[in-house]
PDB file of C-alpha atoms and ligand atoms in Angstrom:
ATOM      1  CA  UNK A   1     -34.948 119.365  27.393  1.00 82.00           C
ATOM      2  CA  UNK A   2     -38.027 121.174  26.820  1.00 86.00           C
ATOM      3  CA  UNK A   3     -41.254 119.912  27.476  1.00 89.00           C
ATOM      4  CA  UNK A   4     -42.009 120.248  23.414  1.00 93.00           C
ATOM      5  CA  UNK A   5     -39.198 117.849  23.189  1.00 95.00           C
ATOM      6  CA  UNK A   6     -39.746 115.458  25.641  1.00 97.00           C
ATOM      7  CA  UNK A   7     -43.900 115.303  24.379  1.00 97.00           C
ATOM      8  CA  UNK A   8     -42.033 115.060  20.987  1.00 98.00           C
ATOM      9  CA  UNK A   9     -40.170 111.990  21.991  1.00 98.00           C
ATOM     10  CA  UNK A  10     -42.517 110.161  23.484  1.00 98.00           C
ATOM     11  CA  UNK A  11     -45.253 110.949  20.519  1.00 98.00           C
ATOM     12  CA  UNK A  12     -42.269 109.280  18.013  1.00 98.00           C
ATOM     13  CA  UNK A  13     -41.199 106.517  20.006  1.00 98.00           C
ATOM     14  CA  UNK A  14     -45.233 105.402  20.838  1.00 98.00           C
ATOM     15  CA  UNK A  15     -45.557 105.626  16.987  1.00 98.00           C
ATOM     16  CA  UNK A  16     -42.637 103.215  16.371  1.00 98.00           C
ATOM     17  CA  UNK A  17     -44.001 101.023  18.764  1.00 98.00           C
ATOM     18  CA  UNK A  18     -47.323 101.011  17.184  1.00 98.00           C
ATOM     19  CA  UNK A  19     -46.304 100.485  14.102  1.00 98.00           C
ATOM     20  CA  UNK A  20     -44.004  98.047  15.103  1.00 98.00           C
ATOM     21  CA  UNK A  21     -46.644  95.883  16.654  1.00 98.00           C
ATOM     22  CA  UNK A  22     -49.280  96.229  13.917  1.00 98.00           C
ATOM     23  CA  UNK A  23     -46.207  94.988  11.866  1.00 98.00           C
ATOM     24  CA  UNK A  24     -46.108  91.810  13.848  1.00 98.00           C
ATOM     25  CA  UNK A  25     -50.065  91.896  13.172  1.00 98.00           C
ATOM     26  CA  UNK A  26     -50.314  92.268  17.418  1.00 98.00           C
ATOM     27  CA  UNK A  27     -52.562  94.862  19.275  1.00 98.00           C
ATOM     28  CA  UNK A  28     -50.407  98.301  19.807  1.00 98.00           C
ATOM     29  CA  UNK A  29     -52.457  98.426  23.270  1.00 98.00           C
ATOM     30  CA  UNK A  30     -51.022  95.353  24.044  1.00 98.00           C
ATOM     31  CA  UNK A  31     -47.696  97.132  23.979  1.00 98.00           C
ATOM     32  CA  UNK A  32     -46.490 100.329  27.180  1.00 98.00           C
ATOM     33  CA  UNK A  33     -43.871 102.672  27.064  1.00 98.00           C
ATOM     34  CA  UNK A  34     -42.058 102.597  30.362  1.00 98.00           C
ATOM     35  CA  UNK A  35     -40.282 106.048  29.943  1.00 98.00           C
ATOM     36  CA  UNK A  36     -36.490 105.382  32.481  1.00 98.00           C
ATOM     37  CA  UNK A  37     -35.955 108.735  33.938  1.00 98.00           C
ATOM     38  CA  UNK A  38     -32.776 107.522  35.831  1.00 97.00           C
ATOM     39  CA  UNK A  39     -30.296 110.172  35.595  1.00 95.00           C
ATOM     40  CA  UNK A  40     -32.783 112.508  34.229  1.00 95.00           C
ATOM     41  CA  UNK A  41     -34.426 115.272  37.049  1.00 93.00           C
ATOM     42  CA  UNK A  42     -37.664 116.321  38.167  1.00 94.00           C
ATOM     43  CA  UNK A  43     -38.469 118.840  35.251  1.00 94.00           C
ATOM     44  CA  UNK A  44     -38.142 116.073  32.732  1.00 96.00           C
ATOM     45  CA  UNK A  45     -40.283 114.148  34.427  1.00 97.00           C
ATOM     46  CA  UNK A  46     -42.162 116.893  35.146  1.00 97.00           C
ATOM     47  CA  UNK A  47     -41.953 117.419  31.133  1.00 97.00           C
ATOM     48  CA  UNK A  48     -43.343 113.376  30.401  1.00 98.00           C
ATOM     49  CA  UNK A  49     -46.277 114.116  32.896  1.00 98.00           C
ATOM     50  CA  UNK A  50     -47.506 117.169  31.584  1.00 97.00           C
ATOM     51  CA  UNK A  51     -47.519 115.144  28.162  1.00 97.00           C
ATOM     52  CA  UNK A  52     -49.516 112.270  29.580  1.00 97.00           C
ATOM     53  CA  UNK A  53     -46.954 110.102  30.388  1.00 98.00           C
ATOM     54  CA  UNK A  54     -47.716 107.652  33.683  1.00 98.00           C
ATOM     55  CA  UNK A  55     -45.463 104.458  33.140  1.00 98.00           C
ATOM     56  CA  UNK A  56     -42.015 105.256  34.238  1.00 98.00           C
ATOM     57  CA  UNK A  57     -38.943 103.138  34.840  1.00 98.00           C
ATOM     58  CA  UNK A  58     -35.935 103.575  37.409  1.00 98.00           C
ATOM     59  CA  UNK A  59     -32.933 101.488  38.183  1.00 97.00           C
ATOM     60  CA  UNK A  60     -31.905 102.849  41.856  1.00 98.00           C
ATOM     61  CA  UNK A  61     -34.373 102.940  45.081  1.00 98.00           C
ATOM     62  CA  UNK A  62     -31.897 105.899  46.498  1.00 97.00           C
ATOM     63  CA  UNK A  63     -32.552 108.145  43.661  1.00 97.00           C
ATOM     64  CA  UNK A  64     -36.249 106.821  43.011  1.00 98.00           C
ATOM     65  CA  UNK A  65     -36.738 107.744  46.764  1.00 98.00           C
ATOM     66  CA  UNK A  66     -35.771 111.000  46.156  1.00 97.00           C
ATOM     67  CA  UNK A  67     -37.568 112.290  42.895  1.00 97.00           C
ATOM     68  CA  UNK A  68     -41.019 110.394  42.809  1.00 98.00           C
ATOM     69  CA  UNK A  69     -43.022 110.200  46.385  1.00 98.00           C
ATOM     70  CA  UNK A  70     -44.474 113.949  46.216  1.00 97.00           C
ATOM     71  CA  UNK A  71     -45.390 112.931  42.406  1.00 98.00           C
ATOM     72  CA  UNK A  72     -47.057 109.091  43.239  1.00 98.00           C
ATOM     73  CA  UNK A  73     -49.139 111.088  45.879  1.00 97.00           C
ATOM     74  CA  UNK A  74     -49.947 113.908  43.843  1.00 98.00           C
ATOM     75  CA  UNK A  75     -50.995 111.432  40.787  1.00 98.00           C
ATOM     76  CA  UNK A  76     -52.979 108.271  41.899  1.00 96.00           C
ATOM     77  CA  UNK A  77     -52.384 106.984  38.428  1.00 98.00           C
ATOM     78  CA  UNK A  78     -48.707 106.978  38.000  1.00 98.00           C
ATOM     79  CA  UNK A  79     -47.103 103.529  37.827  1.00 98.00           C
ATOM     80  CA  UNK A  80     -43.203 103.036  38.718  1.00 98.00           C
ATOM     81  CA  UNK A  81     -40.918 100.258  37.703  1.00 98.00           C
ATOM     82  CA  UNK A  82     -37.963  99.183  39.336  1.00 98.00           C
ATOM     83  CA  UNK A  83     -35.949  97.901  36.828  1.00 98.00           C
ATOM     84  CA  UNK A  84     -32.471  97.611  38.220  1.00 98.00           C
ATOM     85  CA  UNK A  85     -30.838  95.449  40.677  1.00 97.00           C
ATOM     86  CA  UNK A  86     -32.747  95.516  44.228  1.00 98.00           C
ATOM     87  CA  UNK A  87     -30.116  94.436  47.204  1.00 98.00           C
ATOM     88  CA  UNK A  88     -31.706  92.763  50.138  1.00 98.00           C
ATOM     89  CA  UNK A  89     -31.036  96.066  52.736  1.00 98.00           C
ATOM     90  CA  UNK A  90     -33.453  98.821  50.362  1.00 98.00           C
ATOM     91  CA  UNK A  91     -36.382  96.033  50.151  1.00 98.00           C
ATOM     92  CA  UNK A  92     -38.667  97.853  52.120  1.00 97.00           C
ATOM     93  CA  UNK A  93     -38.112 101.312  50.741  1.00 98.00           C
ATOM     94  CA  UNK A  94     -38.527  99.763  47.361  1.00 98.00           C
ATOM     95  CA  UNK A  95     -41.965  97.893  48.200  1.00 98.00           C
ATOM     96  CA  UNK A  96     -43.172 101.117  49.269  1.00 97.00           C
ATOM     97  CA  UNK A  97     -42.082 103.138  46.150  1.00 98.00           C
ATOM     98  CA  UNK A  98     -42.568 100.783  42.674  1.00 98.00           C
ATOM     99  CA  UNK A  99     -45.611  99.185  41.243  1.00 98.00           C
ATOM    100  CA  UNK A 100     -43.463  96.799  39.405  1.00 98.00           C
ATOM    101  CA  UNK A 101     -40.311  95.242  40.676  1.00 98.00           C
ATOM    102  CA  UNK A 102     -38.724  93.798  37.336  1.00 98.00           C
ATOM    103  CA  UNK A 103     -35.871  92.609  38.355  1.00 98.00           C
ATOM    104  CA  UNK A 104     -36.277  89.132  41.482  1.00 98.00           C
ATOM    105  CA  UNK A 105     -33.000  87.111  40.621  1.00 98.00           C
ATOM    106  CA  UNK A 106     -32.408  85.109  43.771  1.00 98.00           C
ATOM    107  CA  UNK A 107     -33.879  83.239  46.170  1.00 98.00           C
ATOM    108  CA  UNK A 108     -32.530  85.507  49.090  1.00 98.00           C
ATOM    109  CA  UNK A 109     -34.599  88.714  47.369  1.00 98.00           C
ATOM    110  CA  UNK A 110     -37.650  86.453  47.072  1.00 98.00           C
ATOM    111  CA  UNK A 111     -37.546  85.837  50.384  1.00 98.00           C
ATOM    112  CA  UNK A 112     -37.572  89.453  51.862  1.00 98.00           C
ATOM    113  CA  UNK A 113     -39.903  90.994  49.686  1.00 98.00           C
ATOM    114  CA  UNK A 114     -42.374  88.090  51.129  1.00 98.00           C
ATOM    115  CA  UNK A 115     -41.511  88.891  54.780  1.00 98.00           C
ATOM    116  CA  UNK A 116     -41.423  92.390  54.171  1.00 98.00           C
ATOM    117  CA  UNK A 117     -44.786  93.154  51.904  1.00 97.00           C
ATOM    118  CA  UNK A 118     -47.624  94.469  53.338  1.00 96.00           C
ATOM    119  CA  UNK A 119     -51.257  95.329  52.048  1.00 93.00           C
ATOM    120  CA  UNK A 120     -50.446  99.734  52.020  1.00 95.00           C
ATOM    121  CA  UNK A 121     -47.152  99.200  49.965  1.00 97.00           C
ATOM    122  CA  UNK A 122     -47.647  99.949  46.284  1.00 97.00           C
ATOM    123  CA  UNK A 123     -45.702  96.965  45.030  1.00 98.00           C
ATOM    124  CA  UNK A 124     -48.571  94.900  42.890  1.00 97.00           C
ATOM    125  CA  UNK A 125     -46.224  92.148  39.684  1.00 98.00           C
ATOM    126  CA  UNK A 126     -42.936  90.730  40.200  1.00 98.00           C
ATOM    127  CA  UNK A 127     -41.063  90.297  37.313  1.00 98.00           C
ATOM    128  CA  UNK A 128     -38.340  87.731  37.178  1.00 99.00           C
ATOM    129  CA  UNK A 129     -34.537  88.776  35.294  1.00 98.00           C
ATOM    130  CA  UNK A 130     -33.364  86.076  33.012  1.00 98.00           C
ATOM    131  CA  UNK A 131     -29.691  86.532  32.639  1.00 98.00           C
ATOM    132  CA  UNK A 132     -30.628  85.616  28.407  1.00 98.00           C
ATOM    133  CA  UNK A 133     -26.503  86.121  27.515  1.00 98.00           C
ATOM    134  CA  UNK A 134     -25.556  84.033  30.674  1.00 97.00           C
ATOM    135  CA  UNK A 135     -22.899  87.116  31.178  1.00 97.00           C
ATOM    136  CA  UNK A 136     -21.040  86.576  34.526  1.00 96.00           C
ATOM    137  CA  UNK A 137     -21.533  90.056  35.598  1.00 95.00           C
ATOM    138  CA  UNK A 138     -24.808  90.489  34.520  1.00 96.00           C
ATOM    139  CA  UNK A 139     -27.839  90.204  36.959  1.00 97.00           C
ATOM    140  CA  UNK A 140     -30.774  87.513  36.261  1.00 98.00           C
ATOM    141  CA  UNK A 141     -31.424  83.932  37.133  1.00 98.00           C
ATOM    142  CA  UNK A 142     -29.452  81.581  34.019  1.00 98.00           C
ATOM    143  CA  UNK A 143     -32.147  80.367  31.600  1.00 98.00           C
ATOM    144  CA  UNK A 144     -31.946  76.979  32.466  1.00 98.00           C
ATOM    145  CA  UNK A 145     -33.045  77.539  35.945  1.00 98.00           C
ATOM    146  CA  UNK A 146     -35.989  80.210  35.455  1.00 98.00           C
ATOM    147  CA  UNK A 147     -38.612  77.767  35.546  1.00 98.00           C
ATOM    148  CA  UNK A 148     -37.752  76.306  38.903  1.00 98.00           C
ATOM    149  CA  UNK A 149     -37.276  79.737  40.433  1.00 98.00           C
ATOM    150  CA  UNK A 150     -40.441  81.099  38.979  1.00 98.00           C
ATOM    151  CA  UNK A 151     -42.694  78.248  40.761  1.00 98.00           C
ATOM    152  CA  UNK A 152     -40.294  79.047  43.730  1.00 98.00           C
ATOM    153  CA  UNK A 153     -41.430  82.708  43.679  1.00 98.00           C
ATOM    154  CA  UNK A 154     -44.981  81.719  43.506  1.00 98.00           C
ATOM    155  CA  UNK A 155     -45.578  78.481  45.875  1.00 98.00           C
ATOM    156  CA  UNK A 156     -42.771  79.248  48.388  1.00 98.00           C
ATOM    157  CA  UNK A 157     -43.102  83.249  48.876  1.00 98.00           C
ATOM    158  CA  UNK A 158     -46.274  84.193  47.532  1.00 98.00           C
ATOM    159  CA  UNK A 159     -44.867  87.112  44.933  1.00 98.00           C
ATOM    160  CA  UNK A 160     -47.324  88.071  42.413  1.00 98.00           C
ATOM    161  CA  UNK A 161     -44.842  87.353  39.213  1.00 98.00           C
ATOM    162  CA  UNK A 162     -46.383  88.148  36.109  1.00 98.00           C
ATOM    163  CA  UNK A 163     -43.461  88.274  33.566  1.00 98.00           C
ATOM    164  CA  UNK A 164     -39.698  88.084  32.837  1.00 99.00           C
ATOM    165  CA  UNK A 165     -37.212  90.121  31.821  1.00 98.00           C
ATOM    166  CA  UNK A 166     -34.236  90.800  30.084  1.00 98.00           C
ATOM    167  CA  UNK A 167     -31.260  92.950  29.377  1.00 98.00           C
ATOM    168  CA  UNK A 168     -29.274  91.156  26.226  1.00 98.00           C
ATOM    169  CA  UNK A 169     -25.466  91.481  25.969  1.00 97.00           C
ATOM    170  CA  UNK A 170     -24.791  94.660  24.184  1.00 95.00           C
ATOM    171  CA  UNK A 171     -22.734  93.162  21.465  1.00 93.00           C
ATOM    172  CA  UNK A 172     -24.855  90.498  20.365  1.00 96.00           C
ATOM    173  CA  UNK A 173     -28.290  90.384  18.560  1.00 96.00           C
ATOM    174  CA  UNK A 174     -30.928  91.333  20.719  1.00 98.00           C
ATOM    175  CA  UNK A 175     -33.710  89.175  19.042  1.00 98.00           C
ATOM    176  CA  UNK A 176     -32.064  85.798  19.802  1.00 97.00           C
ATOM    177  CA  UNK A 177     -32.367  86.613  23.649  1.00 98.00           C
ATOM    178  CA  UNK A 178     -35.652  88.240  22.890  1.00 98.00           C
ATOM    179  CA  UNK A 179     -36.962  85.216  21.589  1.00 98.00           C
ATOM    180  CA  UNK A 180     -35.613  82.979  23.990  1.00 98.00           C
ATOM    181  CA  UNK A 181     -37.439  85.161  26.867  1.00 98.00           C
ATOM    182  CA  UNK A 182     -40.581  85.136  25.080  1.00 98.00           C
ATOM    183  CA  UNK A 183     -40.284  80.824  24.812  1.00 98.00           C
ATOM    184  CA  UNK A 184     -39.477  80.920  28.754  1.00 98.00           C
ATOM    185  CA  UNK A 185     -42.175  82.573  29.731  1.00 98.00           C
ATOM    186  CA  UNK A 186     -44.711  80.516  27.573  1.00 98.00           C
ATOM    187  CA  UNK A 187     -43.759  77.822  29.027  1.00 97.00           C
ATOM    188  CA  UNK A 188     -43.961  79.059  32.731  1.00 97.00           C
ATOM    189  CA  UNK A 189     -47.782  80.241  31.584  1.00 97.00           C
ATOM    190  CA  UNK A 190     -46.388  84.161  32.202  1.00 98.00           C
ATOM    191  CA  UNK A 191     -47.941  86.798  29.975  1.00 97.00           C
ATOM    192  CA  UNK A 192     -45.611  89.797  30.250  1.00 98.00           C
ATOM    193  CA  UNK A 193     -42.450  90.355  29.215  1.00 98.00           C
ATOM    194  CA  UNK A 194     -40.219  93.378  29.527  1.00 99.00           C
ATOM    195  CA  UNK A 195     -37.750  93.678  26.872  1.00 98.00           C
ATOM    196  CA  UNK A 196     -35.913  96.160  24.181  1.00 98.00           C
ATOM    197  CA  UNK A 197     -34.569  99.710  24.978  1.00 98.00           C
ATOM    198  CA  UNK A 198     -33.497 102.686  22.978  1.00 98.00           C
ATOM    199  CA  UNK A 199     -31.362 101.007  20.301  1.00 97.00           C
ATOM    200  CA  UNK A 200     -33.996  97.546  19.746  1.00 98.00           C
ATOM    201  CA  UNK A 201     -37.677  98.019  21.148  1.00 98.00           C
ATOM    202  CA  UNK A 202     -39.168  97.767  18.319  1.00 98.00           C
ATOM    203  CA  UNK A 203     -37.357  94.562  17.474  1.00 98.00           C
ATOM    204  CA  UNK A 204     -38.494  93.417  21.324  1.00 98.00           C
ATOM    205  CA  UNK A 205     -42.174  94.209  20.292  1.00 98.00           C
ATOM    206  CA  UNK A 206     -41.764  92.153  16.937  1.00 98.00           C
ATOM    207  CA  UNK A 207     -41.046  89.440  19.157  1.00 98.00           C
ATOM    208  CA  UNK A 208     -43.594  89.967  21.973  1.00 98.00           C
ATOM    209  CA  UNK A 209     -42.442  92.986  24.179  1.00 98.00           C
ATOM    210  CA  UNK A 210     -44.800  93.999  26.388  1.00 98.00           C
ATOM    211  CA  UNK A 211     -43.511  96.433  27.966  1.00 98.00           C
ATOM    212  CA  UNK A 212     -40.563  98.356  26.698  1.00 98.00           C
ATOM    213  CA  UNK A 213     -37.955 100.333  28.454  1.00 98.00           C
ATOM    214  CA  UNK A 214     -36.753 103.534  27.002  1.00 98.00           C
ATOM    215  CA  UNK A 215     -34.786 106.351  28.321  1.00 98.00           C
ATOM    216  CA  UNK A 216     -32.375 107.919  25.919  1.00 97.00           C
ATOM    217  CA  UNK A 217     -35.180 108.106  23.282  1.00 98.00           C
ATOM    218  CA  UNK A 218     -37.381 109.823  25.156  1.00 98.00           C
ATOM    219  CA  UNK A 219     -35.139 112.081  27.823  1.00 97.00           C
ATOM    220  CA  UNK A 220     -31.769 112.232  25.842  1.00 94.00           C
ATOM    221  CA  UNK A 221     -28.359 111.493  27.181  1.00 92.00           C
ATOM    222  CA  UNK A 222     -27.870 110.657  30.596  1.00 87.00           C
ATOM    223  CA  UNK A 223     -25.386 113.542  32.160  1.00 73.00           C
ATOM    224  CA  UNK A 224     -24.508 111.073  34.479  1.00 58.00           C
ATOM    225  CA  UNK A 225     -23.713 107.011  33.524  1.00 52.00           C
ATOM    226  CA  UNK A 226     -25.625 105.597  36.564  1.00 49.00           C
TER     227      UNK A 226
HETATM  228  C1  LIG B 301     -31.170 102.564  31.547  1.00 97.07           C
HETATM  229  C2  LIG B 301     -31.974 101.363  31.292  1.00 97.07           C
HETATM  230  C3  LIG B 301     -32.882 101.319  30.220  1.00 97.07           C
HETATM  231  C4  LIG B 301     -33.056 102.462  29.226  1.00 97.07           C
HETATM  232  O1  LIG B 301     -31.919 102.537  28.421  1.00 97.07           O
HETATM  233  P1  LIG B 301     -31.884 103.502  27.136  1.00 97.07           P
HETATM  234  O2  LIG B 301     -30.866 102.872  26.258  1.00 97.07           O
HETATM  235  O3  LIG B 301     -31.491 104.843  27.624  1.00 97.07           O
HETATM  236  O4  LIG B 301     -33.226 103.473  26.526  1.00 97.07           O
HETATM  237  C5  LIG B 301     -33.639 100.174  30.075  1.00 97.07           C
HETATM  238  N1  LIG B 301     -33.519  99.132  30.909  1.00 97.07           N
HETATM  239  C6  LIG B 301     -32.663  99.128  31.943  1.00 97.07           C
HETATM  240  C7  LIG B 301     -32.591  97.945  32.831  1.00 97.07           C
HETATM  241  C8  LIG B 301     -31.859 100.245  32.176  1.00 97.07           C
HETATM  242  O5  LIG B 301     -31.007 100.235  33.198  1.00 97.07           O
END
């Protein structure tokens, strides 16, 4: 993709979102664009930068640890979200790399990223995944046991968690999961929530997104189906 493009793409999709938020009659500011380059190379990112872009989203440590140190020390202001699942081993690499870890699902995760943080790593809000579809084979904590592991996260292992999120079952209606992420994390006092992709942000913003996570819309197919 061409750097036109990409700017393009990001210039339509922040629209949407705005308009999707003044819709719900809620701030637009109160809304980011976390733009998932996984699968996508350096000149696309390279592409989102030179438009602006800072918020970005990956779902591996191996291949975040590959296409982003040079540009986090280059770019003091460039924020990067882990947002897929974290196993126990690539902890420390991940600390040092992401701003935002999105995705704490079990105790045993808690656990090392409070051993392992230190002051110089980047990491800063913990999200907790809410398994919203209760899908066997999906990542996330069940919804009936969020609240417990949320005060888990906080009293027992110190992680800074400031929101939940979600990835809804793809053939079902996203705003029923939405909704019910938005009611868990009022009731566990958490302000963020990170919800809606290509195919439904701006139905996550209608019902409180926010932070949305898009890839396709802004990058294009994926080559590769990580
Ligand atoms: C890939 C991915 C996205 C972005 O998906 P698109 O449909 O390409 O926008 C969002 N969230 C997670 C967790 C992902 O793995």
């Amino acid at each position: 993709m061409t750097i036109e493009a990409v700017a393009g793409n990001l210039a339509v999709v922040r629209r949407r979102i705005d308009e999707a938020a003044r819709t719900a009659g809620r701030d637009p500011r109160s809304v980011e664009l976390i733009a998932v380059a996984k699968g996508h190379d350096a000149a696309a990112i390279q592409a989102a930068l030179e438009a602006g872009h800072r918020q970005f989203g990956e779902n591996r440590v191996q291949e975040a640890g590959k296409k982003w140190p040079r540009i986090l020390a280059a770019l003091p202001d460039v924020r990067l979200h882990l947002i897929g699942p974290l196993q126990t081993n690539k902890v420390r690499e991940a600390l040092a790399l992401f701003d935002v870890i999105e995705t704490i699902d079990r105790p045993r995760l808690a656990e090392a990223i409070h051993r392992e943080r230190r002051p110089d790593h980047r990491l800063r809000e913990c999200f907790v995944q809410v398994n919203t579809g209760e899908e066997p084979q999906k990542a996330g904590v069940a919804p009936a046991d969020a609240e417990g592991f949320i005060r888990r996260c906080r009293e027992d292992w110190q992680l800074p968690v400031t929101g939940l999120m979600c990835i809804p079952p793809v053939d079902e209606e996203p705003s029923l999961h939405f909704a019910l992420l938005a009611d868990l994390a009022r009731r566990a006092g958490l302000t963020k929530l990170s919800m809606g992709m290509s195919a439904d942000y701006e139905i996550a913003v209608a019902f409180g997104a926010t932070e949305v996570r898009v890839g396709t819309m802004v990058f294009g197919h994926r080559a590769i189906v990580p």
